XYZ file of C-alpha atoms in Angstrom:
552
model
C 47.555 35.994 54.895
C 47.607 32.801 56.816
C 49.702 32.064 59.617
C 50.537 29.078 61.609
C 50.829 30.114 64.742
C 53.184 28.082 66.893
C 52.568 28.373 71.293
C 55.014 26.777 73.027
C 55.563 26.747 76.539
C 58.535 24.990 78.297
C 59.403 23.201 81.711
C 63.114 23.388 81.536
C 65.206 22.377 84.314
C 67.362 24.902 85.923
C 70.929 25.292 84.098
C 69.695 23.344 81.358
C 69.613 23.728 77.831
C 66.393 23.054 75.651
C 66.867 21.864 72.370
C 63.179 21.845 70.090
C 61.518 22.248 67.259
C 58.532 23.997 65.524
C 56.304 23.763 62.172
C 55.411 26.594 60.122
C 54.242 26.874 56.574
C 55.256 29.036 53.888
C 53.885 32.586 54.118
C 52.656 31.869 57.301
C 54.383 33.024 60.833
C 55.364 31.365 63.982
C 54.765 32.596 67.390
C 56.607 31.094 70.445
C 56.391 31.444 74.320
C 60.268 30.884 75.322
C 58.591 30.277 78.995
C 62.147 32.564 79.756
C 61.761 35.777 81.667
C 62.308 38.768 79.878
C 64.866 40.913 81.983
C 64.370 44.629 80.601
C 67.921 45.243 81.680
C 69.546 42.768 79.774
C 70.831 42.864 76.273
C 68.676 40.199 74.037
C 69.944 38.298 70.721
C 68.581 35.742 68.210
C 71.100 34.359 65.584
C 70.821 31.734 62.777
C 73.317 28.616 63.357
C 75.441 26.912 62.212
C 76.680 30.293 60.853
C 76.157 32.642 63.814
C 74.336 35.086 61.851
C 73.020 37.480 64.131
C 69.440 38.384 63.200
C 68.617 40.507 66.691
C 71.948 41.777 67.775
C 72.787 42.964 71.501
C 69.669 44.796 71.871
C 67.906 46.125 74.849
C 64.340 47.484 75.326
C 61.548 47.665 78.277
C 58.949 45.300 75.763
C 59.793 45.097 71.541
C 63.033 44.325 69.902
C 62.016 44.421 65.891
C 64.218 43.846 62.795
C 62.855 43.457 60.185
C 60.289 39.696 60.159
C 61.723 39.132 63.086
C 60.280 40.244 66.657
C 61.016 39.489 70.411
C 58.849 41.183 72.871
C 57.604 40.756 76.704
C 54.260 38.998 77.276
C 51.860 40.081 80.092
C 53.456 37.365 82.094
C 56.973 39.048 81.798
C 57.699 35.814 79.457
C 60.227 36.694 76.079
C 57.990 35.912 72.746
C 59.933 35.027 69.034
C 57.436 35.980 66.542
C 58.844 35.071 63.223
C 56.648 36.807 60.217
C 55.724 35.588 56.478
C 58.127 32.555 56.297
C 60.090 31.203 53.388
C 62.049 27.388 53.118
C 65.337 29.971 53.210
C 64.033 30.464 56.905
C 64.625 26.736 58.035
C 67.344 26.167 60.181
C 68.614 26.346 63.572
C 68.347 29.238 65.849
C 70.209 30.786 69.395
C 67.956 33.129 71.363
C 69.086 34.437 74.402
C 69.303 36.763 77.510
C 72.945 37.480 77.515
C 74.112 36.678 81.437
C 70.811 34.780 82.125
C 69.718 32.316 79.659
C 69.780 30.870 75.843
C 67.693 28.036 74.219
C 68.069 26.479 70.763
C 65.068 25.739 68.202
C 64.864 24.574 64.952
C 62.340 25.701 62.633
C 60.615 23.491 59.596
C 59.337 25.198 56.816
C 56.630 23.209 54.649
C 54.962 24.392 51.706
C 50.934 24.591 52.132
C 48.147 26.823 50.707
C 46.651 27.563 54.220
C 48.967 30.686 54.824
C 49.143 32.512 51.069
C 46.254 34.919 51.407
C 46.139 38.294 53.374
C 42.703 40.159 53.998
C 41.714 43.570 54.103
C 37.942 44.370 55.800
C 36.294 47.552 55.805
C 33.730 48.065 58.460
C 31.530 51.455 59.040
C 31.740 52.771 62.541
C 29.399 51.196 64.768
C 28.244 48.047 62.741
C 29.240 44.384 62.766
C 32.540 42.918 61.006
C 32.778 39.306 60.074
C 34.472 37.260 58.489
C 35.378 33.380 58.049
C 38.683 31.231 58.596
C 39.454 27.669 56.903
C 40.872 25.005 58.436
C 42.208 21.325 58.430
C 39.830 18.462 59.307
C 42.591 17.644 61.563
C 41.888 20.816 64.189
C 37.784 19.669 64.242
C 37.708 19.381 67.653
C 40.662 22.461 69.074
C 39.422 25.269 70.555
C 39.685 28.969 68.565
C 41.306 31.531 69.233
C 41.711 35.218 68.045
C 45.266 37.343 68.808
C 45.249 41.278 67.891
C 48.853 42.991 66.978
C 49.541 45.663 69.681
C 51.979 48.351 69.092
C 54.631 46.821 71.506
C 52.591 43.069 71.821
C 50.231 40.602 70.607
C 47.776 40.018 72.869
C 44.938 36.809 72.917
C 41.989 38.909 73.262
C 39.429 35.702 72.690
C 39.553 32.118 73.845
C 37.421 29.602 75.444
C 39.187 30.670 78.405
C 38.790 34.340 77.501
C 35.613 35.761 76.262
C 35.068 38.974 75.313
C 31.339 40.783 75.037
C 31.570 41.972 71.534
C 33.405 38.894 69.963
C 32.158 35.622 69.038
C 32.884 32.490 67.165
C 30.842 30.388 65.388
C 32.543 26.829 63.703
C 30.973 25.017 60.892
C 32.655 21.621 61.026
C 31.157 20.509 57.937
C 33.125 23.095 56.323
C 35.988 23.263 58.316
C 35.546 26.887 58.630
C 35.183 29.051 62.075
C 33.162 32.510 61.656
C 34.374 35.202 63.592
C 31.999 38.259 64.675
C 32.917 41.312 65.949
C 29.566 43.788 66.830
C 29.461 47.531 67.530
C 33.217 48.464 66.341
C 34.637 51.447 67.310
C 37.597 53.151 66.432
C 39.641 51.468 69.082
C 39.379 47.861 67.033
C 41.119 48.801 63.741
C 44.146 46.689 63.440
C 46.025 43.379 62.621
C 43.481 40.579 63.806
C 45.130 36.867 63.832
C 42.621 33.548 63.884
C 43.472 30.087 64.377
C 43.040 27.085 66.203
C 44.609 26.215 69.115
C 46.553 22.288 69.038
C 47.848 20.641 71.802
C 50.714 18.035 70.952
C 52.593 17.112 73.990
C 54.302 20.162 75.741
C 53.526 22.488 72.986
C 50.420 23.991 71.031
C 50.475 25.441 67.708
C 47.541 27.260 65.561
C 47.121 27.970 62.049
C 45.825 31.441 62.114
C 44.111 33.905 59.252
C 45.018 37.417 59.253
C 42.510 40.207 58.962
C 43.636 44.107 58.266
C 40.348 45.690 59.989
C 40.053 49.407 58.722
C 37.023 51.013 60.493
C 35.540 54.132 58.701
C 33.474 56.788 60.081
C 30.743 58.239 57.097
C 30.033 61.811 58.282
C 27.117 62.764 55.470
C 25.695 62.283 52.131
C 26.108 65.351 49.564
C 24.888 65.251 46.025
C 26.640 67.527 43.356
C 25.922 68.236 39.633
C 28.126 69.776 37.095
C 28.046 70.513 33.351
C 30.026 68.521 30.612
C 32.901 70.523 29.366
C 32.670 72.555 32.489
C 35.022 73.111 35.935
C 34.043 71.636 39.239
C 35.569 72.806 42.935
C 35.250 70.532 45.463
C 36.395 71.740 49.179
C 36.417 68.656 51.814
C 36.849 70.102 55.540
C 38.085 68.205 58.026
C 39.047 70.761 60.845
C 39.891 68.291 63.746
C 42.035 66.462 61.749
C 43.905 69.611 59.994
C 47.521 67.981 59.396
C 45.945 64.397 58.586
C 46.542 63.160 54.824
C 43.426 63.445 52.929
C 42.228 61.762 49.696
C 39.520 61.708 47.344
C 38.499 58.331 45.787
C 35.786 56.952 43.836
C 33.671 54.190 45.934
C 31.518 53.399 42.695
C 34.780 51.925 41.757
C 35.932 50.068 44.469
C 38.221 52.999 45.719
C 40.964 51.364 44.111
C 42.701 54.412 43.363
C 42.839 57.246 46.129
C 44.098 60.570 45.071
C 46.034 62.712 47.081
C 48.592 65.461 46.994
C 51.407 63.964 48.235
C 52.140 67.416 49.616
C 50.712 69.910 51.852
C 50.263 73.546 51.043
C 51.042 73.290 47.526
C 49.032 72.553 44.419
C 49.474 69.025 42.906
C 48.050 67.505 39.499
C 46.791 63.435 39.935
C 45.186 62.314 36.608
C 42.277 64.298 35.516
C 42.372 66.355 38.720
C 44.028 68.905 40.525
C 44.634 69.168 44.235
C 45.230 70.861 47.216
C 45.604 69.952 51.110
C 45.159 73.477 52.975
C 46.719 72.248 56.626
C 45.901 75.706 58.059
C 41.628 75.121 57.895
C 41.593 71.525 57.294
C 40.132 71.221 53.980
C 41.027 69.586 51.086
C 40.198 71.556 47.522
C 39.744 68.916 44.394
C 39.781 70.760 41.227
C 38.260 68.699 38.201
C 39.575 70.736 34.895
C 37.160 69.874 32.532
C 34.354 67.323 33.528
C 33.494 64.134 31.475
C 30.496 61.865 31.654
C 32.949 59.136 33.045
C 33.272 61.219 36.190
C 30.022 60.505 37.200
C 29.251 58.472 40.013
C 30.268 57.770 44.031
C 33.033 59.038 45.555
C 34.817 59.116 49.121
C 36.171 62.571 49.919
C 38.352 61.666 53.473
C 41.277 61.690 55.813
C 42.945 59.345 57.106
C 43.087 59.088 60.778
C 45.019 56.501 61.512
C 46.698 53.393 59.861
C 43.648 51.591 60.609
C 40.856 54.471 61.308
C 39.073 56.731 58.406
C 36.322 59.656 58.027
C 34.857 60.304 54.998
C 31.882 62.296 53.640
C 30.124 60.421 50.757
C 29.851 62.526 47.330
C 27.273 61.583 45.012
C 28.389 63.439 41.178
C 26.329 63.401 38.487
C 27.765 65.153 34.789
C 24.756 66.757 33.360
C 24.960 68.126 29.220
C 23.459 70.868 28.257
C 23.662 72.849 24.745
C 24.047 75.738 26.586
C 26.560 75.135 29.237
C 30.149 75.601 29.198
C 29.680 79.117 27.646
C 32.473 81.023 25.956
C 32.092 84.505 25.799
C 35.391 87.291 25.243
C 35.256 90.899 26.731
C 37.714 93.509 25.990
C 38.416 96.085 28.348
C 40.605 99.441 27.685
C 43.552 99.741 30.740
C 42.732 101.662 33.226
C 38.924 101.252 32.340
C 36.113 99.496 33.487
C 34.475 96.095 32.392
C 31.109 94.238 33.459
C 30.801 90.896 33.023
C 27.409 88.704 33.090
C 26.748 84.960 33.715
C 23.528 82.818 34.292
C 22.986 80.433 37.892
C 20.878 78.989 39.215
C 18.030 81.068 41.446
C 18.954 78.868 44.923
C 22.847 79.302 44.622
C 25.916 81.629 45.498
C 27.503 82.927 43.018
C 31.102 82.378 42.468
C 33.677 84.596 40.291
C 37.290 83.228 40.146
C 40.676 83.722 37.812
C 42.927 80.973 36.410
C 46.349 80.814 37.694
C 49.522 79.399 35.888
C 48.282 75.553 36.449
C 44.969 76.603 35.529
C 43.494 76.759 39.076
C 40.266 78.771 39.667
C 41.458 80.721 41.921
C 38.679 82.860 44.361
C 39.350 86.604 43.564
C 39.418 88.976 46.283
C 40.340 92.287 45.614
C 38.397 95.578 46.047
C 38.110 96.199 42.042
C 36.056 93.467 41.625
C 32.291 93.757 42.792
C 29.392 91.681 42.485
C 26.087 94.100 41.355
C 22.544 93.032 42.143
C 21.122 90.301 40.233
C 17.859 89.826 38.181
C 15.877 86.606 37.760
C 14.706 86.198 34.054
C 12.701 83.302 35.218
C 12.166 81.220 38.207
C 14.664 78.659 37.575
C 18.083 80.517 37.060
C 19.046 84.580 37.512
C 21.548 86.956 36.058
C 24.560 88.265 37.967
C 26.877 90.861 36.818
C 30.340 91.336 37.777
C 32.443 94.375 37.655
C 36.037 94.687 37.453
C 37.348 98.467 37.629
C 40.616 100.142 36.901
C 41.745 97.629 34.714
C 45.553 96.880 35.008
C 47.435 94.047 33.449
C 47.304 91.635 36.068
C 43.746 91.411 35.330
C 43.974 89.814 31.778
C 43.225 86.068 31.573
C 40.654 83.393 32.148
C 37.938 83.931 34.401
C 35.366 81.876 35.546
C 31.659 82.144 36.894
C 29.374 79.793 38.136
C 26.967 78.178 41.284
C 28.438 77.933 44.836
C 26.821 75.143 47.282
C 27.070 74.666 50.447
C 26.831 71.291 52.840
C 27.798 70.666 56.120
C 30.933 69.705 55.235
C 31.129 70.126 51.848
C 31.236 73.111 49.378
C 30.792 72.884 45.781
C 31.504 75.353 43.094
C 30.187 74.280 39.383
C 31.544 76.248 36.836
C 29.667 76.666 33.937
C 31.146 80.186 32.141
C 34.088 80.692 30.533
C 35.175 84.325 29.991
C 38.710 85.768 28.555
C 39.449 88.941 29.350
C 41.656 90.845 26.979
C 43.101 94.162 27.420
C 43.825 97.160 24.602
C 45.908 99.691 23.833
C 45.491 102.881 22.230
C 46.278 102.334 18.392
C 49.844 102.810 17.366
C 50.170 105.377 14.728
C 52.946 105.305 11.903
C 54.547 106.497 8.660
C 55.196 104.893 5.546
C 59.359 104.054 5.622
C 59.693 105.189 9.300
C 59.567 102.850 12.317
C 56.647 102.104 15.007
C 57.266 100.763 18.414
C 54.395 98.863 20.254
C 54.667 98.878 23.775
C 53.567 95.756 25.758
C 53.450 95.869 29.855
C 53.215 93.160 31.403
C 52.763 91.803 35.097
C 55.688 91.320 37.146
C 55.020 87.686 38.130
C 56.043 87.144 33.982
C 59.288 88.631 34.075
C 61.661 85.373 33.547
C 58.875 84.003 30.991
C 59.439 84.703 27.145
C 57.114 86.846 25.480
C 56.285 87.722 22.034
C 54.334 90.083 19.741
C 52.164 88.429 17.128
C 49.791 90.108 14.134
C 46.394 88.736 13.279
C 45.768 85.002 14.754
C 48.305 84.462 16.920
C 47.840 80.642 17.501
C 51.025 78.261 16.657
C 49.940 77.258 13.606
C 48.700 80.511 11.986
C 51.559 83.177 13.575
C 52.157 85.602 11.362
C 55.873 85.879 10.158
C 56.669 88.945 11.757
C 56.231 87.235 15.127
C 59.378 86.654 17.492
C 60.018 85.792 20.781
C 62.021 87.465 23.129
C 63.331 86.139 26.792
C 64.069 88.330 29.870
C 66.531 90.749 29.329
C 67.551 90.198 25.622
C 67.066 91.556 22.794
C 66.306 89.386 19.486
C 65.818 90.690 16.008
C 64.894 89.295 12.761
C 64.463 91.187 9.427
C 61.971 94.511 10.269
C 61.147 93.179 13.655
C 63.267 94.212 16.894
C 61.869 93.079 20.648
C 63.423 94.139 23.760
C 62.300 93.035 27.341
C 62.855 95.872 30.110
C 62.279 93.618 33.573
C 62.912 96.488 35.417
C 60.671 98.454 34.215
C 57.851 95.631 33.504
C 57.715 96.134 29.663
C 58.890 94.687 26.499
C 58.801 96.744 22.997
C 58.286 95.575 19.362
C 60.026 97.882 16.916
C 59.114 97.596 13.213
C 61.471 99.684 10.909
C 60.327 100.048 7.041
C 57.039 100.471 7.980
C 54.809 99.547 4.952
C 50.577 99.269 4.187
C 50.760 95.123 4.705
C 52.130 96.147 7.902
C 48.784 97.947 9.660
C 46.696 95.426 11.536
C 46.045 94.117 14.659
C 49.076 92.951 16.844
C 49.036 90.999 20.012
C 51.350 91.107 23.346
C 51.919 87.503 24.556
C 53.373 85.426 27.277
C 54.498 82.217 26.892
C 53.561 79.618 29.889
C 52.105 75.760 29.923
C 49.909 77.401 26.598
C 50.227 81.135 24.966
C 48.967 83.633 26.717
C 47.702 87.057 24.407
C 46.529 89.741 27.082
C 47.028 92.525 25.224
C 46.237 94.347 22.081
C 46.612 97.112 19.412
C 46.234 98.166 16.213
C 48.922 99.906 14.220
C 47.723 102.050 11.752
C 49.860 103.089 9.028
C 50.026 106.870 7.177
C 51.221 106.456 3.409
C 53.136 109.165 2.040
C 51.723 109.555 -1.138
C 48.482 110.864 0.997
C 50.054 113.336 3.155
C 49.939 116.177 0.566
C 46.443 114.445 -1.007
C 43.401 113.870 1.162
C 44.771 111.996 3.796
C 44.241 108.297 3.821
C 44.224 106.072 6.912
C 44.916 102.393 6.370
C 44.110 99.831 9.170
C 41.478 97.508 10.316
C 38.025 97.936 12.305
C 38.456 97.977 15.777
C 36.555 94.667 17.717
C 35.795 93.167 20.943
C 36.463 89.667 19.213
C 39.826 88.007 18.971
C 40.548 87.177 15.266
């Protein structure tokens, strides 16, 4: 944005009031010496006339008074300043400023539409190189001098001039263009901010400027990392920043422009943005990006950083590329007796860590680490990639789900996890033995973490659209029935039961435990196997179905 900037100093005689008037343009600002001491222990005011409405009311401070577009503060000359921000025609009019018990003056302020003051600018700049950029002016202001003001946190201080030269700054003015080049070289932290450029115009006892501002965000690039993951599969991305622990941190993609920065909005807790999942761990610094299923479109540049400051960023650049290969994501499904032992197998590659880790409720890869689980020694099949077998012993129910294995990378500051194999763990049950007319009750336990969720008990496929009709649900702590079919949910004791009465051949099969969350969840599963009664006094006949490690 563009901003006239309006300096004004006045010789006013002593007991005298000064009546004038300044020029500023529409979505510009004006900026005005009062040539009036500031007296820190005096109450200050600005109002709008003829109405008296008080803009700045009664208000006392050692340097800023701010409401709002509005701003009085103390120069370094102890001299009161009226910066008035992003002006409108509504703001014309007469104004009262004052020093109540020492002075007042009146001004009037013109408003004129132009198309010098409509543009703001935001400039990026990496840490230690050179930031320019150009300002446009009237053919009018040839011949003024420039000038460059920076917004302090209680000021706004002329830090170049003709009169006041700084090493690092410069300014170069193409007066066939009407445009001045400003240059600043080696930037450091320290010069993020609010930069205003103008020219300086002398008209009788005042000057005034039309100024350009500039947003300067400096950004610090810490390293380069390069990542790969497979389509279809998970990717972990962890991000430390351990000096800047309780800083907000985002993830953005710089091939794009960064036009969109992800972040959690929260600390400490899991968020979902888009595509991705993440979380800002305050305690080490790091933030963890979870991408839930990788697409070719992810490919490409991104910024993984913290914000320092409104004006100062670190980031580490992260250079993704989304491989496909016919092999990768692999499915595979174990099943696993409780109380037993299982071991499961996946493929990385020779150079990396391997990493073993258990969805959560929102689908989070969670790192297991528990003393049941144990990594055995791998074996290379070939140079390129080696097998790694993971054991997971005395199997409870907490250890049903979705587990995930894949290749662990390390960078200075980055760690990557690419997760390329998919396992789900179910857990069974001795079979469930009944006769023909009598009643069999399967027995589902379940972890305490599911207690308030509703659960149900399912036979065959036990998707949505293929449930078999003897499925019901059943919520914590009641009991539903319908025809042969009776559940019951015991919270207390961490169980819920499926009674079938009337107990007939159609009946034997395989029957699954579930818990309902975001998606089903099976776990667990039996068979029921059902005696007839017109074998008990023949040669006994069994009817059920083939035991398997596969889900139907």
């Amino acid at each position: 944005m563009k901003i006239l900037l309006i300096f004004l100093t006045f010789y006013l005689i002593s007991a005298a009031v000064r009546c004038f008037s300044v020029t500023g343009y529409s979505g510009g600002s004006v900026l005005v010496d009062s040539g009036k001491l500031w007296f820190s222990a005096n109450v200050k005011y600005m109002a709008k006339l003829p109405e008296w409405r008080r803009i700045i009311n009664d208000k006392k401070h050692d340097k800023w008074i701010n409401e709002g577009r509005y701003t009085l503060f103390s120069n370094d000359n102890g001299e009161l300043m009226i910066f008035i921000r992003e002006l409108n025609t509504q703001d014309a009019g007469s104004y009262r400023i004052g020093v109540e018990g020492q002075w007042f003056i009146d001004m009037t302020l013109n408003v004129e539409e132009g198309s010098c003051c409509k543009v703001s600018r935001r400039v990026m700049v990496n840490i230690g190189e050179t930031a320019n950029f150009g300002c446009e002016y009237s053919y009018n202001y040839i011949n003024d001098p420039k000038i460059i003001f920076k917004e302090e946190k209680d000021s706004i201080e002329m830090i170049y001039s003709i009169w006041n030269e700084e090493e690092r700054f410069s300014i170069s003015d193409d007066k066939h263009k009407n445009i001045f080049s400003v240059r600043i070289t080696a930037v450091t932290p320290d010069d993020g901010g609010v930069y205003l450029f103008g020219v300086w115009i002398n008209r009788h006892s005042f000057s005034y400027s039309i100024i350009n501002t500039v947003h300067l965000h400096i950004i610090t690039k810490v390293g380069v990392s390069r990542v790969s993951g497979s389509s279809g599969g998970s990717l972990m991305i962890k991000c430390e920043h351990p000096q800047y622990k309780t800083k907000p941190k985002y993830i953005c993609k710089a091939s794009d422009g960064c036009s969109e920065r992800k972040n959690p909005g929260v600390q400490g807790e899991w968020m979902e943005n888009g595509d991705v999942s993440l979380y800002d761990d305050t305690r080490a610094g790091v933030l963890m990006v979870f991408f839930r299923e990788l697409k070719a479109a992810d490919a490409g540049t991104y910024r993984c950083g913290v914000k320092v400051s409104d004006y100062t960023e670190s980031f580490t650049e992260l250079q993704l590329s989304v491989t496909h290969d016919e092999k990768y994501p692999k499915t595979v499904t174990e099943s696993v007796y409780l109380g037993g032992e299982v071991n499961i197998t996946c493929q990385i590659p020779e150079e990396h860590e391997v990493h073993f880790c258990k969805e959560d409720d929102n689908h989070i890869c969670q790192t297991i680490i528990s003393s049941k689980v144990r990594e055995m020694s791998g074996s290379s099949e070939r140079n390129e990639e080696r097998v790694v077998t993971v054991s997971i012993s005395n199997v409870s129910v907490r250890d049903a789900g979705v587990y995930w294995c894949g290749a662990e990378t390390r960078d200075t500051y980055l760690t990557f996890i690419s997760l390329n194999t998919k396992i789900q763990l179910n857990l069974i049950m001795p079979p469930v033995v009944g006769h023909e007319g009598e009643s069999a009750e399967i027995i589902c336990s379940y972890d305490s973490i599911y207690k308030s969720k509703p659960k149900s008990l399912c036979k065959g496929k036990c998707s949505t659209r293929d449930r078999n009709p003897l499925s019901e649900t059943v919520r914590e702590e009641k009991e539903t029935k319908t025809g042969r079919l009776t559940l019951n949910d015991d919270i207390t004791a961490g169980v819920f039961t499926g009674t079938i009465t009337g107990l007939t051949a159609r009946d034997a099969g395989k029957y699954w435990c579930a818990v309902t969350l975001e998606t089903e969840l099976n776990y667990l599963y039996t068979h029921l196997i059902i005696i007839m009664n017109e074998d008990v006094f023949r040669k006994p006949t069994v009817r059920c179905i083939t035991l398997s490690n596969k889900q139907n």
